Tab-separated table of C-alpha atoms and ligand atoms in Angstrom:
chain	number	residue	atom	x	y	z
A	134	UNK	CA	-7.067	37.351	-4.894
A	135	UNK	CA	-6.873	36.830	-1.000
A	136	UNK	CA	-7.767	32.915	-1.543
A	137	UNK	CA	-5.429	31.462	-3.430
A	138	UNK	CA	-4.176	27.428	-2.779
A	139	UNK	CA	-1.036	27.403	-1.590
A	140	UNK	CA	1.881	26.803	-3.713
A	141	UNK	CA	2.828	23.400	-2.504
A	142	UNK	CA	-0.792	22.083	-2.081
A	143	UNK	CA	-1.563	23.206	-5.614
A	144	UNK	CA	1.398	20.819	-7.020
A	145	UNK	CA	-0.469	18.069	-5.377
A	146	UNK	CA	-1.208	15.490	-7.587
A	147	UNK	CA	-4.596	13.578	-6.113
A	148	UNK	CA	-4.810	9.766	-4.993
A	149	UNK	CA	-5.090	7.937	-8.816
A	150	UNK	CA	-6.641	5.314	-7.065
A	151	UNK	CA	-8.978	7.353	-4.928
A	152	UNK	CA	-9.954	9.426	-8.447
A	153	UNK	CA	-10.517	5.851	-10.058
A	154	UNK	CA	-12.794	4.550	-7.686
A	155	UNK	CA	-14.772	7.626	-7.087
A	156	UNK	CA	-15.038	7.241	-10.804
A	157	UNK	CA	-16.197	3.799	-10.282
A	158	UNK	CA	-18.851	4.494	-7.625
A	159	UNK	CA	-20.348	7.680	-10.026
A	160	UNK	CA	-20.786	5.248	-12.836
A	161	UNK	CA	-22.314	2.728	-10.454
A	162	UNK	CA	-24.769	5.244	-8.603
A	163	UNK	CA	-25.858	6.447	-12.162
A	164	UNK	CA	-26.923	2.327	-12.742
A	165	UNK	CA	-24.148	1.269	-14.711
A	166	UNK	CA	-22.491	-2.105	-14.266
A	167	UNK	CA	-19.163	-1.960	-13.298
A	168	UNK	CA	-16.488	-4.328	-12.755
A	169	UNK	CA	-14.490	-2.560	-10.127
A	170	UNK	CA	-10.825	-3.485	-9.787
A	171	UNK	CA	-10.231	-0.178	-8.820
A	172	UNK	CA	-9.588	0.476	-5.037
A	173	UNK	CA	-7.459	-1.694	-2.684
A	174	UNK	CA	-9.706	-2.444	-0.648
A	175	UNK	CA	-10.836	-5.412	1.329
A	176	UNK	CA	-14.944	-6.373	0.054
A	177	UNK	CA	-14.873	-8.432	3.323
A	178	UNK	CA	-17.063	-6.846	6.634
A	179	UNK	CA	-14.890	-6.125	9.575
A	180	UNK	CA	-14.878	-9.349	11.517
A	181	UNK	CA	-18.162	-9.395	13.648
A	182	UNK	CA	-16.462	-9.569	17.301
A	183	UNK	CA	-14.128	-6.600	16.432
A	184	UNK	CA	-17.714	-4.618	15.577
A	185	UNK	CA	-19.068	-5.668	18.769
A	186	UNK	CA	-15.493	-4.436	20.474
A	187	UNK	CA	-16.352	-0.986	19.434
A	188	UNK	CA	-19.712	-1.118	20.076
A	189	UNK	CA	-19.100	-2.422	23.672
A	190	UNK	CA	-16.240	0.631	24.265
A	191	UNK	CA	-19.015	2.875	22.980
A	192	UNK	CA	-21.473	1.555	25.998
A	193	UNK	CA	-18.433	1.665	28.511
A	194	UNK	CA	-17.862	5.436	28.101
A	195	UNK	CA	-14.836	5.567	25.429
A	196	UNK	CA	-16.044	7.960	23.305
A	197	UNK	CA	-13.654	10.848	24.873
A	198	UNK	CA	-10.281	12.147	23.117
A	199	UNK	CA	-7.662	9.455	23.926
A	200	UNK	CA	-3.679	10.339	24.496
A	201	UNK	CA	-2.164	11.682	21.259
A	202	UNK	CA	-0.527	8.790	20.535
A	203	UNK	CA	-2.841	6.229	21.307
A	204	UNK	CA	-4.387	4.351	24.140
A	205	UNK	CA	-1.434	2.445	25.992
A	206	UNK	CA	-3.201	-1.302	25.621
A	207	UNK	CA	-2.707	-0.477	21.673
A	208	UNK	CA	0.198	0.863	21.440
A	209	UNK	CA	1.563	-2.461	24.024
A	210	UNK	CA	-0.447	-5.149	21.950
A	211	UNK	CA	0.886	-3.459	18.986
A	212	UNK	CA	4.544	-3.951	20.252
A	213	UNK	CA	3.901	-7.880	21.638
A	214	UNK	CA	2.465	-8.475	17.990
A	215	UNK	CA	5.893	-7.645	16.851
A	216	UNK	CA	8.208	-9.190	19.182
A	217	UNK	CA	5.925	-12.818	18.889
A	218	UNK	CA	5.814	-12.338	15.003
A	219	UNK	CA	9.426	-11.004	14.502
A	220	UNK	CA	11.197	-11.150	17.393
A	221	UNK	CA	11.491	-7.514	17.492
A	222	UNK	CA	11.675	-5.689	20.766
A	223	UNK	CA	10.059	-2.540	20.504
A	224	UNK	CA	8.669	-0.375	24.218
A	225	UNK	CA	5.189	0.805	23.626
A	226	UNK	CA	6.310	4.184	23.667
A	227	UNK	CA	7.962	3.688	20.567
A	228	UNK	CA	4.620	2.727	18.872
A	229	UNK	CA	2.281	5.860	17.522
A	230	UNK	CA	-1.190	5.311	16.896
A	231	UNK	CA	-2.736	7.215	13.623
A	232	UNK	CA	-5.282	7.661	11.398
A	233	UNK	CA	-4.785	4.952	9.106
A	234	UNK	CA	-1.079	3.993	7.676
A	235	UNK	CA	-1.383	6.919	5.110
A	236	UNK	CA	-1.468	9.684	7.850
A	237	UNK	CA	1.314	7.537	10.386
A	238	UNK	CA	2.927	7.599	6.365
A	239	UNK	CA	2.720	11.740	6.967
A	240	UNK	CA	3.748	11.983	9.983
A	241	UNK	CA	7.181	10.217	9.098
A	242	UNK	CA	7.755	12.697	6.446
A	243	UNK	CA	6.963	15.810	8.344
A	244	UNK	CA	9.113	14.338	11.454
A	245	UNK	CA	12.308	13.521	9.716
A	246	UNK	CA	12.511	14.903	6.565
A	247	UNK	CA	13.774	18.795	6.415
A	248	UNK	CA	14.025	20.736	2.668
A	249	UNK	CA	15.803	19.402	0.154
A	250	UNK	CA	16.100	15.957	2.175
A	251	UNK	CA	15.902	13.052	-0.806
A	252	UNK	CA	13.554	9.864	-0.218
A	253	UNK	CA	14.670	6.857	-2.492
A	254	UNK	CA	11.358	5.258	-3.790
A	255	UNK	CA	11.327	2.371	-6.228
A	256	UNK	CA	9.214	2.573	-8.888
A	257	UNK	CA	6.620	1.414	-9.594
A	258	UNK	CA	5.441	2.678	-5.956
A	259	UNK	CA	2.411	3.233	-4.106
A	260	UNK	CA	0.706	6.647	-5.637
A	261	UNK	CA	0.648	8.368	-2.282
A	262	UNK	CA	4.357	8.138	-1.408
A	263	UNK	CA	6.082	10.872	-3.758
A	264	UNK	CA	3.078	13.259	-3.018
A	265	UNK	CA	3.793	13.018	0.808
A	266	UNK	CA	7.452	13.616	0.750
A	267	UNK	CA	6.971	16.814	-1.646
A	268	UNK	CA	4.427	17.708	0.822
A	269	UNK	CA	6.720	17.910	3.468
A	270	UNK	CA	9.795	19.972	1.292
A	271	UNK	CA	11.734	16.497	0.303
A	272	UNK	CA	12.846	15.648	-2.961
A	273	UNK	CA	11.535	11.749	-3.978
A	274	UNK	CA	14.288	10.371	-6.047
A	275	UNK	CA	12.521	7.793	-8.308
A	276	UNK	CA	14.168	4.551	-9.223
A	277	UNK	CA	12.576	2.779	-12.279
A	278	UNK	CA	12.711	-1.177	-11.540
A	279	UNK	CA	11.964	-3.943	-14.051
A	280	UNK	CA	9.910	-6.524	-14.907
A	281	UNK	CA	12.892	-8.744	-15.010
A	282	UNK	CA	13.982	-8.153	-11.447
A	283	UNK	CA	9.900	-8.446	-10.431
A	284	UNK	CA	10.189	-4.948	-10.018
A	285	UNK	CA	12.671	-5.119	-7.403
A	286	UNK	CA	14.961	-2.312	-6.548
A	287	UNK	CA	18.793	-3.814	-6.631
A	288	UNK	CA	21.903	-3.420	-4.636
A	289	UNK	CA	23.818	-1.405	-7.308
A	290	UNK	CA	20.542	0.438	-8.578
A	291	UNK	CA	20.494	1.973	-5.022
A	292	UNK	CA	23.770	2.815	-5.103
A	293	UNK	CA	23.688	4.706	-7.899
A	294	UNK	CA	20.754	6.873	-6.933
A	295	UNK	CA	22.850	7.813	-3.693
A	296	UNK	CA	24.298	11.427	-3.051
A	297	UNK	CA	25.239	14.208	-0.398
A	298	UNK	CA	21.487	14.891	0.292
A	299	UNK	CA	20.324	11.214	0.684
A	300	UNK	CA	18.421	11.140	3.695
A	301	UNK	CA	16.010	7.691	3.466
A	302	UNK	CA	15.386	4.489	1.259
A	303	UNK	CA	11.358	3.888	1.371
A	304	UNK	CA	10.611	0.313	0.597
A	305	UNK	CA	6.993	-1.403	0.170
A	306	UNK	CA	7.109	-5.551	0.530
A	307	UNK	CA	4.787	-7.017	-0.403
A	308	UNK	CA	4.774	-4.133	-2.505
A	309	UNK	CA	1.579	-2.243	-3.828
A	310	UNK	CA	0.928	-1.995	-6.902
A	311	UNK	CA	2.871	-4.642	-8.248
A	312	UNK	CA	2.324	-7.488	-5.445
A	313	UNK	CA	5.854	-8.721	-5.243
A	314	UNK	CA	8.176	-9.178	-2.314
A	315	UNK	CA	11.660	-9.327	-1.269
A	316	UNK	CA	13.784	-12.172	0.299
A	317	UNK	CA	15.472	-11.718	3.021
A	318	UNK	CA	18.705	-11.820	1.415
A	319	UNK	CA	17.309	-9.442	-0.739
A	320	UNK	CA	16.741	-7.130	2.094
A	321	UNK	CA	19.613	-7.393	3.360
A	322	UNK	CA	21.913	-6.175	0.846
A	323	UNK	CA	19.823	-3.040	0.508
A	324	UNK	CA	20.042	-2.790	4.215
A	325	UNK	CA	24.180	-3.487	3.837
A	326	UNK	CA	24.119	-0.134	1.701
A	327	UNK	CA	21.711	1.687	3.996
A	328	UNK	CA	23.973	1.316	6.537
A	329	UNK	CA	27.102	1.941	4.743
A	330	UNK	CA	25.554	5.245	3.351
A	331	UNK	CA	24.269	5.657	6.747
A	332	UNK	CA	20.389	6.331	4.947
A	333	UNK	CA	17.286	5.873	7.630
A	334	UNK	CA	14.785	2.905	5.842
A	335	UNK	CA	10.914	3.287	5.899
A	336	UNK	CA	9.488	0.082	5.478
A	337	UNK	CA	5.323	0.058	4.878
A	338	UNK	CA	4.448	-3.334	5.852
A	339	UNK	CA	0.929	-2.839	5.665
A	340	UNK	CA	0.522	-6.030	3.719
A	341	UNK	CA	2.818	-8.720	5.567
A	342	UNK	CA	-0.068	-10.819	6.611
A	343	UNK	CA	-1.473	-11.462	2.888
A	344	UNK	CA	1.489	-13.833	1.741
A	345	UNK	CA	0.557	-16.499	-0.814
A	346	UNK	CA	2.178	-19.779	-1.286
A	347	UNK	CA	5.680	-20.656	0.344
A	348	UNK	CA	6.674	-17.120	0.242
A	349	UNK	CA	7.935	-15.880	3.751
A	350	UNK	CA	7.463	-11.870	4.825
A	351	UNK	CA	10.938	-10.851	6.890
A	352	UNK	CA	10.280	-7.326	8.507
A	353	UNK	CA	12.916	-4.896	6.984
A	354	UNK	CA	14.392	-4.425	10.783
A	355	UNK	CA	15.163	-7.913	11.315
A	356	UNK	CA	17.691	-8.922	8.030
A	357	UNK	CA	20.230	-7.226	9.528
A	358	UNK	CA	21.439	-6.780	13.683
A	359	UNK	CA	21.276	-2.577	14.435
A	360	UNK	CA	19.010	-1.852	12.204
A	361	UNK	CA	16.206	-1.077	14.082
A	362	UNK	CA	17.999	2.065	14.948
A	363	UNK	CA	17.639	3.484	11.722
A	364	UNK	CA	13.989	1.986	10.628
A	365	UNK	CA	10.722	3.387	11.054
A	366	UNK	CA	8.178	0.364	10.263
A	367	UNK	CA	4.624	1.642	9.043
A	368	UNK	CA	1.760	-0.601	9.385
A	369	UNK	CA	-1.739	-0.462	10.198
A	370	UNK	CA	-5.420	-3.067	10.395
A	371	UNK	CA	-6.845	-1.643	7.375
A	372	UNK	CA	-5.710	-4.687	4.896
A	373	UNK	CA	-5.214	-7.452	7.674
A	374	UNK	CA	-8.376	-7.263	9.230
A	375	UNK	CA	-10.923	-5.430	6.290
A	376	UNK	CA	-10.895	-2.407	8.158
A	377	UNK	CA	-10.345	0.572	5.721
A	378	UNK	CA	-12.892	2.692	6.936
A	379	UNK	CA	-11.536	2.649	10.929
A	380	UNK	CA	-8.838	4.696	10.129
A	381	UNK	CA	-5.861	2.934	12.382
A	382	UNK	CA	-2.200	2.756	11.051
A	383	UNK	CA	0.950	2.959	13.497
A	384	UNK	CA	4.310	3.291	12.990
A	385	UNK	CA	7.213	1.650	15.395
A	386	UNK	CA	10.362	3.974	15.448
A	387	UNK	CA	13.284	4.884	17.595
A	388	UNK	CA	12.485	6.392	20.543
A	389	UNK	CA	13.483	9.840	19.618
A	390	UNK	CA	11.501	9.953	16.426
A	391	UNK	CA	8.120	8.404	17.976
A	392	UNK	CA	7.949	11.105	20.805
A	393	UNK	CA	8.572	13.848	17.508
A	394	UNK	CA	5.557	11.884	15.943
A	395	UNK	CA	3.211	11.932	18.828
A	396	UNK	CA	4.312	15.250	19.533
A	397	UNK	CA	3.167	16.606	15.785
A	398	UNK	CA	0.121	14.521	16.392
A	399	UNK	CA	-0.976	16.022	19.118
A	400	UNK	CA	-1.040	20.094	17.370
A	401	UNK	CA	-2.262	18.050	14.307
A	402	UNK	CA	-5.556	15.836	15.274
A	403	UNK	CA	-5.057	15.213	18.635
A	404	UNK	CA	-5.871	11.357	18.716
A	405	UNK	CA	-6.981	8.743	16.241
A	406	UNK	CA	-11.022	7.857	17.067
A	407	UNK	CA	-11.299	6.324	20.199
A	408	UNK	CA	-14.120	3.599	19.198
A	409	UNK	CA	-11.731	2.720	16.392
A	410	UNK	CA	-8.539	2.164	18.506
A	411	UNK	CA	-10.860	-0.575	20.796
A	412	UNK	CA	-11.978	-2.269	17.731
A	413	UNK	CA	-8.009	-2.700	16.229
A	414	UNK	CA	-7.442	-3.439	20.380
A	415	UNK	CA	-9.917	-6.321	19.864
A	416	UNK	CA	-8.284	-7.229	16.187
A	417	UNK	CA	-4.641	-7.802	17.631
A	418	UNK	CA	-6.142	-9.155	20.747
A	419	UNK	CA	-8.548	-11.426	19.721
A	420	UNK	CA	-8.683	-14.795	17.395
A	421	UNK	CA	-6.777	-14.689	14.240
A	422	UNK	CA	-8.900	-17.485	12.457
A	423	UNK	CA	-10.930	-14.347	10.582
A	424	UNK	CA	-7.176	-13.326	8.889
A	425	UNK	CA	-6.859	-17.008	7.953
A	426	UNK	CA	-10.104	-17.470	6.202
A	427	UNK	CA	-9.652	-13.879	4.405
A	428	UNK	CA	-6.534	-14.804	3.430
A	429	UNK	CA	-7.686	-18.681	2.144
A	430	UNK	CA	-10.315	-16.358	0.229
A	431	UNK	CA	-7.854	-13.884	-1.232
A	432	UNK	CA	-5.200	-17.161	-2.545
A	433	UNK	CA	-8.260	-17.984	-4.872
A	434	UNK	CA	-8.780	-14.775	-6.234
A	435	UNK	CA	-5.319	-14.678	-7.032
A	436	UNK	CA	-5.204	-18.640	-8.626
A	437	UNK	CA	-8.091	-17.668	-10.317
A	438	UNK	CA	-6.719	-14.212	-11.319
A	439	UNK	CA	-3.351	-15.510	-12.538
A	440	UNK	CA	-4.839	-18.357	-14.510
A	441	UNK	CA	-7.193	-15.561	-16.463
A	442	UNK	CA	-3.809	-13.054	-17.079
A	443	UNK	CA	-2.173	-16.104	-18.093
A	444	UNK	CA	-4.344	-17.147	-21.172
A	445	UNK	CA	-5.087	-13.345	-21.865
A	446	UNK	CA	-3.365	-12.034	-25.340
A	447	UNK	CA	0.033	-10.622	-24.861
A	448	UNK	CA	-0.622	-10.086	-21.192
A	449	UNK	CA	2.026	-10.788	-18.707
A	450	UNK	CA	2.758	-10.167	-15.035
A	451	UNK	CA	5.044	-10.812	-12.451
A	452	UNK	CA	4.236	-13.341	-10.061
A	453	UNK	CA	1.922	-12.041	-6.891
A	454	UNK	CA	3.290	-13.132	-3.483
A	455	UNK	CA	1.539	-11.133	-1.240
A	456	UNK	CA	-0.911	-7.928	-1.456
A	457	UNK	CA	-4.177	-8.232	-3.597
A	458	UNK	CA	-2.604	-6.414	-6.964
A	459	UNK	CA	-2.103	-8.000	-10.522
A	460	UNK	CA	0.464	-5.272	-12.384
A	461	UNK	CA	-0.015	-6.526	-15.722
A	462	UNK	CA	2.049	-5.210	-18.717
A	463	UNK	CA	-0.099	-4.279	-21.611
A	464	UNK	CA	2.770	-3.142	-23.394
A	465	UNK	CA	1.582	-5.122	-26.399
A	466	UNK	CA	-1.771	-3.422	-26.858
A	467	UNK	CA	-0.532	0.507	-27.008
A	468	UNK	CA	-0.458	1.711	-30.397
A	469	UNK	CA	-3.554	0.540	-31.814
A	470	UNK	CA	-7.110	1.179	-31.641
A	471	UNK	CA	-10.199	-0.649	-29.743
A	472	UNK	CA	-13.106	-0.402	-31.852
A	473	UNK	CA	-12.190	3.225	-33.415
A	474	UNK	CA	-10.108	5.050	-30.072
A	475	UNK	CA	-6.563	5.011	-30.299
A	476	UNK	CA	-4.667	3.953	-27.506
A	477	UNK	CA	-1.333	5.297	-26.886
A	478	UNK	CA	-0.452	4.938	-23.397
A	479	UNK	CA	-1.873	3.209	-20.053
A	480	UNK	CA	-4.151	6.395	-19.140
A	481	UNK	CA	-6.030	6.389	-22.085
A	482	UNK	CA	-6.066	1.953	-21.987
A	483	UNK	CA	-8.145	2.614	-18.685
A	484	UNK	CA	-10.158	4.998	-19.504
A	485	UNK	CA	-11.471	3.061	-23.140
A	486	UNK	CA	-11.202	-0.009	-21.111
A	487	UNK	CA	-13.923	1.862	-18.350
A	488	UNK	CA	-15.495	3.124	-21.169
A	489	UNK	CA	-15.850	0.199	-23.604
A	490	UNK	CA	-16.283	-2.891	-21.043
A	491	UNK	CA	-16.669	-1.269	-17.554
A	492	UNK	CA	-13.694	-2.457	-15.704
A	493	UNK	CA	-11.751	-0.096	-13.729
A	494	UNK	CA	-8.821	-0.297	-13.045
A	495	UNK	CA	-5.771	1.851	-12.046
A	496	UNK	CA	-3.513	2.642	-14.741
A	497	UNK	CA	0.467	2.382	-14.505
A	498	UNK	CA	1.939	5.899	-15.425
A	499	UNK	CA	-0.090	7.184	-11.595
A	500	UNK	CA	2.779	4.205	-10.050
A	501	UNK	CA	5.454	5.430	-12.241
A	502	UNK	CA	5.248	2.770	-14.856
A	503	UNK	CA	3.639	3.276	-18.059
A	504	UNK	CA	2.839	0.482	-20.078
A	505	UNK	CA	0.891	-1.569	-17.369
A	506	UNK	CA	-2.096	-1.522	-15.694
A	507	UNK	CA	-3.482	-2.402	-11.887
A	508	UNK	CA	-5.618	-4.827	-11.055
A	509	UNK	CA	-7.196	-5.097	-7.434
A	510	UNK	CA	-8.191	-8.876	-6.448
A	511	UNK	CA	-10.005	-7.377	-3.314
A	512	UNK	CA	-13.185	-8.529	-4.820
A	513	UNK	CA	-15.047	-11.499	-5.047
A	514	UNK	CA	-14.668	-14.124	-7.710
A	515	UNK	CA	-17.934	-13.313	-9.363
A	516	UNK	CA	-16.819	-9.866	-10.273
A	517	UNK	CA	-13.786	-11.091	-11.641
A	518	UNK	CA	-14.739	-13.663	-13.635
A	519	UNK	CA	-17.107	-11.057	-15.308
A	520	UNK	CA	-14.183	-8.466	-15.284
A	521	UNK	CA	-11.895	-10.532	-16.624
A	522	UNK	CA	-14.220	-12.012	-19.688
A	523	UNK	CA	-14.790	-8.534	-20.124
A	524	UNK	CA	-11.101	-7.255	-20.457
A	525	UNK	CA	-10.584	-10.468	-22.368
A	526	UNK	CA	-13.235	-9.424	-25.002
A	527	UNK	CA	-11.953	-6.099	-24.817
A	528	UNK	CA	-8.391	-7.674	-25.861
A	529	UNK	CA	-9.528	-9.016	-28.722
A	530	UNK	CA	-12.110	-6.690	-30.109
A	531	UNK	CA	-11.201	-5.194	-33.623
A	532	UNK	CA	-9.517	-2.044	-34.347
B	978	LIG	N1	0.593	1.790	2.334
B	978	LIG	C1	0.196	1.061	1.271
B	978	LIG	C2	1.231	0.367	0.465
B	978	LIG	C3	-1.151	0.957	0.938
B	978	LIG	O1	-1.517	0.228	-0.110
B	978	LIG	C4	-2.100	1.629	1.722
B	978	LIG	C5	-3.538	1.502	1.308
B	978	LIG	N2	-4.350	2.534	1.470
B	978	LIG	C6	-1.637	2.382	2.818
B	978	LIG	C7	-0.286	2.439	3.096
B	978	LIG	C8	-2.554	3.166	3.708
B	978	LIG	O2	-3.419	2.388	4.426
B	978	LIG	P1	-4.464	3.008	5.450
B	978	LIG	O3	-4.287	4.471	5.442
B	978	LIG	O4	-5.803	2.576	4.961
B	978	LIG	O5	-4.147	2.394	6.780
B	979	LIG	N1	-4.128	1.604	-0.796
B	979	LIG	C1	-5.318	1.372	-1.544
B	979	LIG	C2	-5.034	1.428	-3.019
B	979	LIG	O1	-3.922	1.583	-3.417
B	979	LIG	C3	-6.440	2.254	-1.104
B	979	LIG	C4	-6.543	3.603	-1.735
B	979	LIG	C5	-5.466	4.514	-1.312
B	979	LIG	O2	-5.408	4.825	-0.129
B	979	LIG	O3	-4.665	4.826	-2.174
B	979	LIG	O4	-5.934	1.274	-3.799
């Protein structure tokens, strides 16, 4: 046949949690109920004077293709937002505007990674990141973490996973799916062996403003003096500022390795939208009170969704201290049946639980972890006190 996929996209496993909440939205559009804990995604509107941002650059004439990697204001407020948050001193030619945190996540790949390259990845990790690095002809080397650790990768796990063709640690704090975060300390003895092994670090800190409680966010690059030099940071305004569907992520690099970025960019889509970089201009730019009262919103979900895992049957789950994911553990409930379907594994606990009770969620094994299950907090209380009295009755139903 002259069409044919290609060898390496047909290998391509699709986005679980894209599949799940297209799944979702079917069932929904067909005029079924459903409790959707599916997508990570922010219910919240994008803050009214960022809209009106975009509209206004609209009206002034900004609707033309942009430079390839980004409009200067951006890519300068984007580098202030750093030094004032983290004293990190970054020129805004080392920033690279994308389209959304997944493709700046691409562009990393394709730019530094050559065949046979190996990408350390922690599991249980963010579906997209194995899928990108085979895209681009590395090798992800999967390290299974623990519950006990709070699925943390650890100093000696790291160095065990290390060999000739070690090229770069990846590392996701707060971490989605699982919603826990590293200390600093913890950091920095990962970023002791990085150094040692001489490994470059990408660090996707896409949800450092959602932190709960006394927990404190340290960006990768600042645990340890000279590391900048071998850390690409990936972030973006989807999850800060409930702006999925703008399609703005950046990523703050060595010098070297952002002018290989925008330079890729630039054969590969040219710009990210124009309208959207003026709205995350007016984001960064413009009061922060909106991420504080998101934020205030998203610490009850998760009180409210940690009290509801906690009295749940032989349900457990690490504690949350930033990110809007539950990982629960549903170890205990493989094995047996729900009201006549056997359920063996955490695929086939999602799907009855979709089927039975309408909750989605995202289950484990598409993170690298079987035996648990995701559950997105990125909606409001209502839904999830009907989700989770639904999961709860699903729990308990008879074989
Ligand atoms: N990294 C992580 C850990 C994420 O959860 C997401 C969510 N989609 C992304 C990157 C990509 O974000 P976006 O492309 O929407 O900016
Ligand atoms: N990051 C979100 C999630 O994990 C959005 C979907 C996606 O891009 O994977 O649900």
């Amino acid at each position: 046949m002259p069409l044919e996929v290609s060898e390496i996209v047909a290998a391509l496993e699709p986005s679980a949690t894209m599949a799940m909440a297209a799944k979702a939205k079917a069932l929904k559009a067909a005029g079924k109920t459903v409790h959707d804990f599916s997508l990570g995604e922010p219910d919240f509107n994008t803050p009214e004077h960022i809209c009106q941002a975009a509209i206004a650059a609209m009206k002034a004439g900004q609707t033309h293709y942009t430079p390839a990697a980004g409009i200067p204001e951006l890519r300068a407020a984007v580098a202030k937002q750093y030094e004032k948050a983290h004293g990190l001193t970054y020129k805004p030619s080392q920033v690279v505007v994308s389209n959304g945190a997944k493709h700046s996540l691409h562009n990393v790949f394709t730019s530094v990674i050559n065949p046979g390259d190996e990408v350390i990845i922690p599991a249980p990790y963010w579906v997209s990141y194995a899928e990108l690095v085979k895209l681009c002809g590395g090798r992800p080397v999967i390290v299974e973490t623990t519950q006990v650790s709070n699925f943390k990768l650890l100093p000696e796990q790291l160095r065990r996973a290390l060999t000739k063709q070690s090229k770069m640690l990846l590392l996701c704090s707060p971490s989605n799916p699982t919603g826990t975060m590293y200390t600093p300390a913890e950091l920095g003895a990962l970023a002791d062996i990085a150094i040692e092994a001489d490994l470059a670090v990408l660090s996707d800190e896409i949800y450092e403003r959602l932190i709960y409680g006394n927990h404190k966010f340290a960006s990768f690059a600042t645990v340890r003096p000279g590391l900048q030099e071998r850390t690409i940071l990936v972030n973006g305004v989807s999850k800060t500022y409930a702006m999925t569907g703008w399609r703005i992520g950046w990523t703050l690099a060595p010098e070297k390795i952002s002018q290989a970025i925008a330079d890729l960019q630039s054969q590969e889509t040219s710009n990210p939208s124009s309208v959207s970089q003026y709205a995350a201009l007016a984001a960064i730019e413009g009061s922060q009170d909106c991420v504080a009262e998101m934020l205030g919103e998203f610490a009850q979900r998760r009180e409210f969704v940690r009290q509801r895992i906690a009295s749940l049957p032989n349900v457990t789950c690490p504690e949350m201290a930033g990110a809007f994911y539950a990982f629960i553990n549903i170890q205990a409930h493989l094995g047996r049946s729900f009201r006549g379907t056997r359920v063996d594994n955490s695929t086939q606990w999602c799907q009855t639980l979709l089927e039975q009770v309408s909750v989605a969620t995202v289950m484990g094994s598409s993170f690298g972890a079987e035996g648990y299950a995701r559950i997105s907090f990125a909606t409001s209380l209502s839904i999830l006190e009907a989700g989770f009295d639904a999961i709860e009755r699903f729990l308990k139903s008879p074989a």
